[in-house]
Amino acid sequence: MQSPTDSFKSKECIFCKIIAGTLPAEKVFENENVFAFRDISPQAPVHVLIVPKQHVVDILDVSGRDMEIFQHLFKAAQQIAAKLGIAGSGFRTVFNSGDHACQTMYHLHLHLLGGTQMGGSLVG
Ligand code: AMP
Ligand code: ZN
């Protein structure tokens, strides 16, 4: 049975379309649970978005047995950091949720940023 979320997913969600291959993206990693691609407007030399294949909106939309999503995302972050050569130099992982965090894409995504010395402020 199709839920309202499924309907949104197929019609509107850009990240669902990237996962489905109907919109282009520079893929860096994929497995059964996650898809990862370069951010279209990178804020660091390495800026990858790691998204669950399941459409969930943000952190608050993940509950119960879906909590495994976070394991999948962070395991992928470990693998991608190694693959892209930033595991040793360091990297930042960020989830933006809601207005105050300036979330713009409403399919959960973990930003993986690295390849440069970043500042210490997380809110600037
Ligand atoms: P956020 O502000 O956390 O919602 O981040 C959304 C991110 O998605 C931004 O860094 C955008 O540059 C990025 N983005 C938006 N559309 C695309 C796209 N089609 N391909 C790759 N990255 C995108
Ligand atoms: Zn989606």
mmCIF file of C-alpha atoms and ligand atoms in Angstrom:
data_model
loop_
_atom_site.group_PDB
_atom_site.id
_atom_site.type_symbol
_atom_site.label_atom_id
_atom_site.label_comp_id
_atom_site.label_asym_id
_atom_site.label_seq_id
_atom_site.Cartn_x
_atom_site.Cartn_y
_atom_site.Cartn_z
ATOM 1 C CA MET A 1 0.000 0.000 0.000
ATOM 2 C CA GLN A 2 1.374 3.423 -0.885
ATOM 3 C CA SER A 3 1.778 5.914 1.960
ATOM 4 C CA PRO A 4 1.729 9.726 1.598
ATOM 5 C CA THR A 5 5.492 9.611 2.062
ATOM 6 C CA ASP A 6 5.889 7.232 -0.896
ATOM 7 C CA SER A 7 3.855 9.553 -3.057
ATOM 8 C CA PHE A 8 6.051 12.526 -2.066
ATOM 9 C CA LYS A 9 9.127 10.391 -2.634
ATOM 10 C CA SER A 10 8.332 9.504 -6.214
ATOM 11 C CA LYS A 11 7.051 12.891 -7.289
ATOM 12 C CA GLU A 12 9.056 15.546 -5.532
ATOM 13 C CA CYS A 13 12.200 14.431 -3.763
ATOM 14 C CA ILE A 14 15.392 15.308 -5.623
ATOM 15 C CA PHE A 15 17.502 12.937 -3.535
ATOM 16 C CA CYS A 16 15.099 10.038 -4.213
ATOM 17 C CA LYS A 17 15.475 10.822 -7.914
ATOM 18 C CA ILE A 18 19.278 10.822 -7.593
ATOM 19 C CA ILE A 19 19.115 7.444 -5.832
ATOM 20 C CA ALA A 20 16.827 6.115 -8.564
ATOM 21 C CA GLY A 21 19.218 7.419 -11.241
ATOM 22 C CA THR A 22 16.663 9.725 -12.852
ATOM 23 C CA LEU A 23 18.632 12.845 -11.852
ATOM 24 C CA PRO A 24 22.407 13.040 -12.307
ATOM 25 C CA ALA A 25 24.902 13.098 -9.450
ATOM 26 C CA GLU A 26 28.563 12.284 -8.969
ATOM 27 C CA LYS A 27 28.266 9.041 -7.044
ATOM 28 C CA VAL A 28 31.110 8.161 -4.681
ATOM 29 C CA PHE A 29 29.623 5.172 -2.836
ATOM 30 C CA GLU A 30 26.598 2.899 -2.828
ATOM 31 C CA ASN A 31 25.475 -0.177 -0.959
ATOM 32 C CA GLU A 32 22.150 -1.811 -0.128
ATOM 33 C CA ASN A 33 21.183 0.880 2.373
ATOM 34 C CA VAL A 34 22.865 4.136 1.425
ATOM 35 C CA PHE A 35 23.850 6.253 -1.562
ATOM 36 C CA ALA A 36 26.548 8.948 -1.452
ATOM 37 C CA PHE A 37 27.358 11.679 -3.955
ATOM 38 C CA ARG A 38 29.304 14.950 -4.222
ATOM 39 C CA ASP A 39 27.494 18.067 -3.038
ATOM 40 C CA ILE A 40 26.581 20.254 -6.017
ATOM 41 C CA SER A 41 27.840 23.338 -4.150
ATOM 42 C CA PRO A 42 30.820 22.070 -2.174
ATOM 43 C CA GLN A 43 31.917 23.889 0.975
ATOM 44 C CA ALA A 44 35.206 21.991 1.252
ATOM 45 C CA PRO A 45 37.485 20.122 -1.169
ATOM 46 C CA VAL A 46 35.688 16.961 -0.114
ATOM 47 C CA HIS A 47 31.959 17.506 0.417
ATOM 48 C CA VAL A 48 29.850 14.379 0.123
ATOM 49 C CA LEU A 49 26.200 13.838 1.002
ATOM 50 C CA ILE A 50 25.417 10.393 2.413
ATOM 51 C CA VAL A 51 21.728 9.559 2.191
ATOM 52 C CA PRO A 52 19.637 6.566 3.220
ATOM 53 C CA LYS A 53 17.869 4.873 0.317
ATOM 54 C CA GLN A 54 14.744 4.928 2.457
ATOM 55 C CA HIS A 55 13.031 8.334 2.254
ATOM 56 C CA VAL A 56 13.079 9.936 5.688
ATOM 57 C CA VAL A 57 12.871 13.685 6.140
ATOM 58 C CA ASP A 58 15.279 14.426 8.967
ATOM 59 C CA ILE A 59 16.570 13.103 12.292
ATOM 60 C CA LEU A 60 13.140 13.493 13.893
ATOM 61 C CA ASP A 61 11.577 11.307 11.208
ATOM 62 C CA VAL A 62 13.722 8.315 12.239
ATOM 63 C CA SER A 63 12.350 6.069 14.980
ATOM 64 C CA GLY A 64 12.117 2.498 16.216
ATOM 65 C CA ARG A 65 13.777 -0.053 14.022
ATOM 66 C CA ASP A 66 14.636 2.633 11.473
ATOM 67 C CA MET A 67 17.362 3.740 13.917
ATOM 68 C CA GLU A 68 19.614 1.384 11.972
ATOM 69 C CA ILE A 69 19.709 4.122 9.360
ATOM 70 C CA PHE A 70 22.191 6.044 11.514
ATOM 71 C CA GLN A 71 24.481 3.004 11.724
ATOM 72 C CA HIS A 72 24.372 2.649 7.967
ATOM 73 C CA LEU A 73 25.146 6.338 7.400
ATOM 74 C CA PHE A 74 28.099 6.453 9.800
ATOM 75 C CA LYS A 75 29.535 3.169 8.590
ATOM 76 C CA ALA A 76 29.419 4.579 5.064
ATOM 77 C CA ALA A 77 31.095 7.771 6.355
ATOM 78 C CA GLN A 78 33.999 5.673 7.670
ATOM 79 C CA GLN A 79 34.356 3.876 4.359
ATOM 80 C CA ILE A 80 34.050 7.009 2.223
ATOM 81 C CA ALA A 81 36.545 8.954 4.359
ATOM 82 C CA ALA A 82 39.054 6.141 3.828
ATOM 83 C CA LYS A 83 38.274 5.872 0.124
ATOM 84 C CA LEU A 84 38.682 9.623 -0.469
ATOM 85 C CA GLY A 85 41.875 9.863 1.596
ATOM 86 C CA ILE A 86 40.658 12.065 4.455
ATOM 87 C CA ALA A 87 40.406 9.511 7.259
ATOM 88 C CA GLY A 88 43.868 10.424 8.550
ATOM 89 C CA SER A 89 43.697 14.208 8.155
ATOM 90 C CA GLY A 90 40.240 14.485 9.693
ATOM 91 C CA PHE A 91 36.751 15.375 8.609
ATOM 92 C CA ARG A 92 33.461 16.775 9.860
ATOM 93 C CA THR A 93 30.038 15.118 9.745
ATOM 94 C CA VAL A 94 26.893 17.253 10.002
ATOM 95 C CA PHE A 95 23.119 16.750 9.963
ATOM 96 C CA ASN A 96 21.050 19.912 9.498
ATOM 97 C CA SER A 97 17.520 19.694 10.903
ATOM 98 C CA GLY A 98 14.901 22.379 10.426
ATOM 99 C CA ASP A 99 14.889 26.128 9.987
ATOM 100 C CA HIS A 100 17.540 27.236 12.483
ATOM 101 C CA ALA A 101 20.020 24.815 10.937
ATOM 102 C CA CYS A 102 19.091 26.016 7.408
ATOM 103 C CA GLN A 103 18.010 22.572 6.202
ATOM 104 C CA THR A 104 17.107 22.913 2.520
ATOM 105 C CA MET A 105 16.741 19.314 1.320
ATOM 106 C CA TYR A 106 14.096 17.286 3.107
ATOM 107 C CA HIS A 107 15.554 13.828 2.619
ATOM 108 C CA LEU A 108 17.886 12.995 5.523
ATOM 109 C CA HIS A 109 21.534 13.477 4.563
ATOM 110 C CA LEU A 110 24.818 13.348 6.413
ATOM 111 C CA HIS A 111 27.319 15.939 5.180
ATOM 112 C CA LEU A 112 30.896 14.619 5.091
ATOM 113 C CA LEU A 113 33.387 17.486 4.821
ATOM 114 C CA GLY A 114 37.158 17.397 4.649
ATOM 115 C CA GLY A 115 40.306 17.983 2.684
ATOM 116 C CA THR A 116 41.108 21.320 4.303
ATOM 117 C CA GLN A 117 41.722 22.815 7.738
ATOM 118 C CA MET A 118 38.286 23.882 8.993
ATOM 119 C CA GLY A 119 37.504 26.536 11.567
ATOM 120 C CA GLY A 120 36.468 25.650 15.095
ATOM 121 C CA SER A 121 33.074 27.367 14.962
ATOM 122 C CA LEU A 122 30.102 25.170 14.179
ATOM 123 C CA VAL A 123 27.544 27.981 14.005
ATOM 124 C CA GLY A 124 29.154 30.735 11.943
HETATM 125 P P1 AMP B 1 21.102 21.053 3.875
HETATM 126 O O1 AMP B 1 21.230 22.539 3.975
HETATM 127 O O2 AMP B 1 21.708 20.332 5.032
HETATM 128 O O3 AMP B 1 19.655 20.632 3.624
HETATM 129 O O4 AMP B 1 21.987 20.614 2.631
HETATM 130 C C1 AMP B 1 21.491 20.340 1.371
HETATM 131 C C2 AMP B 1 22.693 20.209 0.465
HETATM 132 O O5 AMP B 1 22.264 19.595 -0.737
HETATM 133 C C3 AMP B 1 23.344 21.537 0.088
HETATM 134 O O6 AMP B 1 24.712 21.517 0.505
HETATM 135 C C4 AMP B 1 23.212 21.587 -1.430
HETATM 136 O O7 AMP B 1 24.336 22.161 -2.065
HETATM 137 C C5 AMP B 1 23.037 20.127 -1.779
HETATM 138 N N1 AMP B 1 22.317 19.836 -3.002
HETATM 139 C C6 AMP B 1 21.126 20.334 -3.399
HETATM 140 N N2 AMP B 1 20.747 19.806 -4.566
HETATM 141 C C7 AMP B 1 21.728 18.951 -4.929
HETATM 142 C C8 AMP B 1 21.944 18.103 -6.057
HETATM 143 N N3 AMP B 1 21.043 18.021 -7.056
HETATM 144 N N4 AMP B 1 23.077 17.365 -6.101
HETATM 145 C C9 AMP B 1 23.989 17.444 -5.108
HETATM 146 N N5 AMP B 1 23.844 18.221 -4.017
HETATM 147 C C10 AMP B 1 22.737 18.970 -3.929
HETATM 148 ZN ZN ZN B 2 13.624 11.288 -0.789
#
